[in-house]
């Protein structure tokens, strides 16, 4: 019963960058399954739900949690964008009092943001404790969010990515070109845009985009959250990134057995060797260390 979760843990421990600070800490992680181990939550102080972004599935898990959770135990969801109040249907008063959203960002070891999203039923003391605990003990930048679709970061970030998904077609650009332009040169991580999508998972991104589209009928930018055809096809193919071994990038081996990263051609949906990206504007930024000065050059470039 633990076969899938055990193999997932081993894959996570081998991934680069590592999700844990020290390999010895892996001994602190215990795997389990819902049939045998749900009863074990009776002895814990904080239960964090991190299942797939599907409200019905989350509600079914919470129904099981409520059977074993002791009163007064924190119960939070790591949802990327499902409204928190929607998860409370059928839950007890104590569950509702101690429930809120705690949205960590992937990979949580490296990304400092932690969104705390209370529902109207969350006890203010619970919210205050989690804001303080996340900041002082987890070393996070804790941000209090309203219970709106996709909260703060994903409402902005997924909008940005979805807008870019549409632009790449209009501007006839490649995945490699976009990641070169939206990574460290802009003061952002090496994973830039498409590599970040592979790390987080295209399935999660699609769920959030659809959630915003469905729950924001009057938003002036709602059309940006419609999936372009190539993204819809990747989702349909289950090319979701690292978790399915291929997405916008695919790791393979060349004829000599050496590892090679291939890049998706969004027009043909075929993988090709990564292409070296060179723009005159990028060349002009190479000697500029100050980010503000660099961005000015990028904005003025062709």
Tab-separated table of C-alpha atoms in Angstrom:
chain	number	residue	atom	x	y	z
A	1	UNK	CA	0.000	0.000	0.000
A	2	UNK	CA	2.942	2.344	0.555
A	3	UNK	CA	4.630	1.485	-2.731
A	4	UNK	CA	3.737	4.741	-4.513
A	5	UNK	CA	4.515	7.077	-1.620
A	6	UNK	CA	7.797	5.278	-0.840
A	7	UNK	CA	8.987	5.550	-4.443
A	8	UNK	CA	7.924	9.211	-4.501
A	9	UNK	CA	9.923	9.898	-1.341
A	10	UNK	CA	13.027	8.246	-2.800
A	11	UNK	CA	12.641	10.273	-6.001
A	12	UNK	CA	12.293	13.466	-3.966
A	13	UNK	CA	15.412	12.697	-1.927
A	14	UNK	CA	17.409	12.158	-5.132
A	15	UNK	CA	16.135	15.332	-6.798
A	16	UNK	CA	18.344	18.363	-7.327
A	17	UNK	CA	18.128	20.770	-5.592
A	18	UNK	CA	17.496	18.597	-2.541
A	19	UNK	CA	14.199	19.190	-0.716
A	20	UNK	CA	15.821	18.581	2.691
A	21	UNK	CA	18.731	20.296	4.439
A	22	UNK	CA	20.570	17.129	5.394
A	23	UNK	CA	20.150	13.588	4.080
A	24	UNK	CA	20.145	12.304	7.661
A	25	UNK	CA	16.867	14.178	8.196
A	26	UNK	CA	15.137	11.688	5.885
A	27	UNK	CA	14.900	9.403	8.933
A	28	UNK	CA	12.401	11.863	10.419
A	29	UNK	CA	9.927	11.240	7.597
A	30	UNK	CA	7.415	8.411	7.972
A	31	UNK	CA	5.299	7.317	5.035
A	32	UNK	CA	1.829	5.847	5.272
A	33	UNK	CA	-1.525	5.377	3.560
A	34	UNK	CA	-5.084	6.364	4.303
A	35	UNK	CA	-6.281	2.840	5.125
A	36	UNK	CA	-3.646	1.988	7.727
A	37	UNK	CA	-2.445	5.330	9.028
A	38	UNK	CA	-5.272	7.863	9.108
A	39	UNK	CA	-5.824	6.878	12.766
A	40	UNK	CA	-2.290	8.122	13.574
A	41	UNK	CA	-3.364	11.757	13.195
A	42	UNK	CA	-5.026	11.471	16.621
A	43	UNK	CA	-1.621	12.067	18.229
A	44	UNK	CA	-0.462	15.122	16.248
A	45	UNK	CA	-0.881	18.876	16.793
A	46	UNK	CA	-1.061	20.031	13.154
A	47	UNK	CA	-2.470	18.206	10.125
A	48	UNK	CA	-1.577	19.627	6.690
A	49	UNK	CA	-3.622	18.440	3.696
A	50	UNK	CA	-1.681	18.436	0.413
A	51	UNK	CA	-3.783	16.247	-1.878
A	52	UNK	CA	-4.670	16.982	-5.518
A	53	UNK	CA	-6.415	20.281	-6.344
A	54	UNK	CA	-9.903	18.795	-6.487
A	55	UNK	CA	-12.510	20.035	-4.020
A	56	UNK	CA	-14.486	16.766	-3.911
A	57	UNK	CA	-11.340	14.742	-3.136
A	58	UNK	CA	-10.252	17.202	-0.447
A	59	UNK	CA	-13.695	17.045	1.172
A	60	UNK	CA	-13.599	13.238	1.216
A	61	UNK	CA	-10.188	13.343	2.918
A	62	UNK	CA	-11.464	15.839	5.509
A	63	UNK	CA	-14.382	13.536	6.239
A	64	UNK	CA	-11.877	10.825	7.169
A	65	UNK	CA	-9.701	13.303	9.083
A	66	UNK	CA	-12.663	14.312	11.219
A	67	UNK	CA	-13.141	10.712	12.384
A	68	UNK	CA	-9.686	10.594	14.018
A	69	UNK	CA	-8.564	14.172	14.651
A	70	UNK	CA	-8.663	15.219	18.305
A	71	UNK	CA	-10.474	18.509	19.091
A	72	UNK	CA	-8.225	21.572	19.086
A	73	UNK	CA	-5.827	20.173	16.467
A	74	UNK	CA	-4.830	22.565	13.703
A	75	UNK	CA	-6.016	21.375	10.286
A	76	UNK	CA	-4.852	23.359	7.245
A	77	UNK	CA	-4.911	23.029	3.482
A	78	UNK	CA	-1.988	23.682	1.148
A	79	UNK	CA	-4.391	24.413	-1.710
A	80	UNK	CA	-2.996	26.626	-4.457
A	81	UNK	CA	-6.254	28.442	-5.035
A	82	UNK	CA	-9.461	26.665	-3.991
A	83	UNK	CA	-11.494	29.034	-1.766
A	84	UNK	CA	-11.017	27.965	1.852
A	85	UNK	CA	-14.664	28.365	2.860
A	86	UNK	CA	-15.750	25.827	0.219
A	87	UNK	CA	-13.863	23.070	2.042
A	88	UNK	CA	-15.842	23.467	5.265
A	89	UNK	CA	-19.133	22.010	4.050
A	90	UNK	CA	-20.290	19.289	6.457
A	91	UNK	CA	-17.464	19.849	8.940
A	92	UNK	CA	-17.909	20.221	12.705
A	93	UNK	CA	-17.737	23.527	14.563
A	94	UNK	CA	-14.371	22.608	16.119
A	95	UNK	CA	-12.962	21.627	12.714
A	96	UNK	CA	-14.077	24.959	11.225
A	97	UNK	CA	-12.619	26.892	14.159
A	98	UNK	CA	-9.135	25.382	13.737
A	99	UNK	CA	-9.124	25.229	9.923
A	100	UNK	CA	-7.483	27.636	7.482
A	101	UNK	CA	-5.228	27.708	4.427
A	102	UNK	CA	-1.439	27.471	4.811
A	103	UNK	CA	-0.139	27.755	1.269
A	104	UNK	CA	3.532	26.808	1.015
A	105	UNK	CA	5.345	27.299	-2.287
A	106	UNK	CA	7.264	24.649	-4.175
A	107	UNK	CA	10.044	23.846	-3.352
A	108	UNK	CA	9.264	24.918	0.242
A	109	UNK	CA	12.850	24.564	1.423
A	110	UNK	CA	13.913	27.419	-0.869
A	111	UNK	CA	10.826	29.618	-1.299
A	112	UNK	CA	10.155	31.768	1.754
A	113	UNK	CA	6.567	32.818	1.142
A	114	UNK	CA	3.803	31.285	3.274
A	115	UNK	CA	0.248	32.484	2.704
A	116	UNK	CA	-2.125	32.200	5.683
A	117	UNK	CA	-5.760	32.212	4.519
A	118	UNK	CA	-8.450	32.134	7.196
A	119	UNK	CA	-12.108	31.447	6.500
A	120	UNK	CA	-14.879	33.459	8.201
A	121	UNK	CA	-15.097	30.578	10.727
A	122	UNK	CA	-11.373	30.485	11.645
A	123	UNK	CA	-10.628	31.472	15.241
A	124	UNK	CA	-8.532	34.716	15.153
A	125	UNK	CA	-6.128	33.194	17.724
A	126	UNK	CA	-5.423	30.296	15.326
A	127	UNK	CA	-4.671	32.724	12.513
A	128	UNK	CA	-2.398	34.840	14.751
A	129	UNK	CA	-0.526	31.758	15.980
A	130	UNK	CA	0.150	30.456	12.452
A	131	UNK	CA	1.323	33.888	11.265
A	132	UNK	CA	3.758	34.004	14.205
A	133	UNK	CA	4.833	30.349	14.010
A	134	UNK	CA	5.488	30.510	10.263
A	135	UNK	CA	7.631	33.592	10.700
A	136	UNK	CA	9.569	32.694	13.859
A	137	UNK	CA	9.942	28.909	13.686
A	138	UNK	CA	9.663	28.086	9.971
A	139	UNK	CA	11.645	31.117	8.815
A	140	UNK	CA	8.966	32.118	6.332
A	141	UNK	CA	7.684	35.463	5.160
A	142	UNK	CA	4.088	34.983	6.301
A	143	UNK	CA	1.389	36.940	4.478
A	144	UNK	CA	-2.227	37.176	5.576
A	145	UNK	CA	-4.572	36.681	2.605
A	146	UNK	CA	-8.247	37.195	1.963
A	147	UNK	CA	-10.162	34.085	0.909
A	148	UNK	CA	-10.308	35.042	-2.778
A	149	UNK	CA	-9.674	32.730	-5.775
A	150	UNK	CA	-5.939	31.861	-5.945
A	151	UNK	CA	-5.275	34.230	-2.993
A	152	UNK	CA	-2.417	36.688	-3.694
A	153	UNK	CA	0.671	35.048	-5.183
A	154	UNK	CA	-1.057	32.677	-7.604
A	155	UNK	CA	-3.598	35.282	-8.664
A	156	UNK	CA	-0.625	37.387	-9.792
A	157	UNK	CA	1.824	34.629	-10.723
A	158	UNK	CA	-0.551	32.372	-12.643
A	159	UNK	CA	-1.963	35.415	-14.427
A	160	UNK	CA	1.596	36.301	-15.448
A	161	UNK	CA	2.337	32.767	-16.682
A	162	UNK	CA	-0.989	32.437	-18.519
A	163	UNK	CA	-0.446	35.800	-20.228
A	164	UNK	CA	2.997	34.566	-21.273
A	165	UNK	CA	1.547	31.249	-22.557
A	166	UNK	CA	-0.572	33.277	-24.982
A	167	UNK	CA	2.211	35.730	-25.887
A	168	UNK	CA	4.736	33.043	-26.828
A	169	UNK	CA	2.441	31.999	-29.686
A	170	UNK	CA	1.722	35.546	-30.856
A	171	UNK	CA	5.404	36.532	-30.789
A	172	UNK	CA	6.585	33.220	-32.291
A	173	UNK	CA	9.112	32.618	-29.521
A	174	UNK	CA	10.571	29.406	-28.123
A	175	UNK	CA	10.559	27.933	-24.626
A	176	UNK	CA	14.338	28.404	-24.369
A	177	UNK	CA	14.089	32.058	-25.438
A	178	UNK	CA	11.404	32.841	-22.878
A	179	UNK	CA	13.291	31.190	-20.016
A	180	UNK	CA	16.451	33.071	-20.951
A	181	UNK	CA	14.556	36.368	-20.834
A	182	UNK	CA	12.561	35.690	-17.657
A	183	UNK	CA	15.234	34.184	-15.391
A	184	UNK	CA	18.259	35.682	-13.580
A	185	UNK	CA	18.526	38.565	-16.059
A	186	UNK	CA	15.241	39.824	-14.546
A	187	UNK	CA	16.340	39.055	-10.989
A	188	UNK	CA	14.335	35.833	-10.960
A	189	UNK	CA	15.457	32.234	-10.289
A	190	UNK	CA	17.318	30.121	-12.848
A	191	UNK	CA	14.089	28.137	-13.311
A	192	UNK	CA	12.535	31.241	-14.932
A	193	UNK	CA	9.071	30.429	-16.363
A	194	UNK	CA	8.767	27.056	-18.089
A	195	UNK	CA	11.224	25.229	-15.846
A	196	UNK	CA	9.258	26.519	-12.859
A	197	UNK	CA	6.081	25.112	-14.425
A	198	UNK	CA	7.769	21.694	-14.639
A	199	UNK	CA	8.910	21.836	-11.002
A	200	UNK	CA	5.511	22.919	-9.657
A	201	UNK	CA	3.541	20.689	-12.038
A	202	UNK	CA	1.432	21.735	-15.008
A	203	UNK	CA	-1.552	19.947	-13.475
A	204	UNK	CA	-1.459	22.284	-10.463
A	205	UNK	CA	-1.063	25.317	-12.717
A	206	UNK	CA	-4.026	24.256	-14.861
A	207	UNK	CA	-6.224	23.649	-11.799
A	208	UNK	CA	-5.450	27.132	-10.481
A	209	UNK	CA	-6.043	28.767	-13.884
A	210	UNK	CA	-9.386	27.005	-14.289
A	211	UNK	CA	-10.321	27.933	-10.729
A	212	UNK	CA	-9.718	31.625	-11.376
A	213	UNK	CA	-11.615	31.452	-14.664
A	214	UNK	CA	-14.622	29.754	-13.065
A	215	UNK	CA	-14.699	31.848	-9.894
A	216	UNK	CA	-13.972	35.290	-11.351
A	217	UNK	CA	-16.716	35.784	-13.981
A	218	UNK	CA	-16.357	39.579	-14.008
A	219	UNK	CA	-12.562	39.843	-14.015
A	220	UNK	CA	-11.340	42.126	-16.817
A	221	UNK	CA	-8.507	39.688	-17.637
A	222	UNK	CA	-10.554	36.494	-17.414
A	223	UNK	CA	-9.752	35.438	-20.997
A	224	UNK	CA	-6.071	35.162	-20.096
A	225	UNK	CA	-6.970	32.117	-17.975
A	226	UNK	CA	-8.249	30.123	-20.981
A	227	UNK	CA	-5.707	27.407	-21.832
A	228	UNK	CA	-3.922	27.776	-25.193
A	229	UNK	CA	-4.208	24.614	-27.320
A	230	UNK	CA	-0.622	23.457	-26.723
A	231	UNK	CA	-1.009	23.747	-22.932
A	232	UNK	CA	-4.325	21.870	-23.047
A	233	UNK	CA	-2.632	19.126	-25.078
A	234	UNK	CA	0.251	18.814	-22.588
A	235	UNK	CA	-2.252	18.513	-19.771
A	236	UNK	CA	-4.253	15.899	-21.689
A	237	UNK	CA	-1.051	13.919	-22.402
A	238	UNK	CA	-0.111	14.098	-18.707
A	239	UNK	CA	3.143	15.822	-19.620
A	240	UNK	CA	3.004	17.659	-16.292
A	241	UNK	CA	6.702	18.184	-15.680
A	242	UNK	CA	9.045	16.536	-13.202
A	243	UNK	CA	6.329	14.376	-11.623
A	244	UNK	CA	5.609	12.658	-14.966
A	245	UNK	CA	9.214	12.791	-16.287
A	246	UNK	CA	8.399	15.249	-19.073
A	247	UNK	CA	6.773	18.618	-19.568
A	248	UNK	CA	8.243	21.665	-21.252
A	249	UNK	CA	11.569	19.881	-20.745
A	250	UNK	CA	12.518	16.223	-20.862
A	251	UNK	CA	15.636	14.592	-19.464
A	252	UNK	CA	17.061	11.834	-21.636
A	253	UNK	CA	20.381	10.210	-22.510
A	254	UNK	CA	22.372	10.763	-25.674
A	255	UNK	CA	24.091	8.058	-27.743
A	256	UNK	CA	27.034	8.023	-25.332
A	257	UNK	CA	24.817	7.565	-22.281
A	258	UNK	CA	25.278	11.119	-21.020
A	259	UNK	CA	22.266	13.002	-19.643
A	260	UNK	CA	20.736	15.538	-22.000
A	261	UNK	CA	17.909	18.047	-21.501
A	262	UNK	CA	15.503	18.387	-24.423
A	263	UNK	CA	13.098	21.302	-24.906
A	264	UNK	CA	9.520	21.135	-26.159
A	265	UNK	CA	8.656	22.757	-29.480
A	266	UNK	CA	5.184	24.151	-28.744
A	267	UNK	CA	4.236	24.101	-32.454
A	268	UNK	CA	4.977	20.420	-33.087
A	269	UNK	CA	4.916	19.128	-29.468
A	270	UNK	CA	8.180	17.347	-30.233
A	271	UNK	CA	11.347	17.562	-28.117
A	272	UNK	CA	14.543	19.066	-29.495
A	273	UNK	CA	18.013	19.704	-28.072
A	274	UNK	CA	18.182	22.906	-26.009
A	275	UNK	CA	19.083	25.834	-28.248
A	276	UNK	CA	21.581	28.530	-27.282
A	277	UNK	CA	19.764	31.847	-26.965
A	278	UNK	CA	21.384	35.054	-28.128
A	279	UNK	CA	19.809	38.511	-28.374
A	280	UNK	CA	21.631	41.828	-28.767
A	281	UNK	CA	19.631	43.189	-25.835
A	282	UNK	CA	20.792	40.329	-23.603
A	283	UNK	CA	24.392	40.926	-24.657
A	284	UNK	CA	24.016	44.564	-23.629
A	285	UNK	CA	23.027	43.543	-20.079
A	286	UNK	CA	25.971	41.243	-19.386
A	287	UNK	CA	28.182	43.913	-17.850
A	288	UNK	CA	25.374	45.464	-15.763
A	289	UNK	CA	25.265	44.099	-12.201
A	290	UNK	CA	22.618	46.462	-10.843
A	291	UNK	CA	19.199	44.936	-11.460
A	292	UNK	CA	17.328	48.248	-11.817
A	293	UNK	CA	19.805	49.435	-14.451
A	294	UNK	CA	19.616	46.053	-16.208
A	295	UNK	CA	15.819	46.118	-16.391
A	296	UNK	CA	15.920	49.567	-17.990
A	297	UNK	CA	18.151	48.197	-20.756
A	298	UNK	CA	15.871	45.173	-21.230
A	299	UNK	CA	12.754	47.351	-21.399
A	300	UNK	CA	14.332	49.631	-23.989
A	301	UNK	CA	15.675	46.746	-26.104
A	302	UNK	CA	14.197	45.294	-29.272
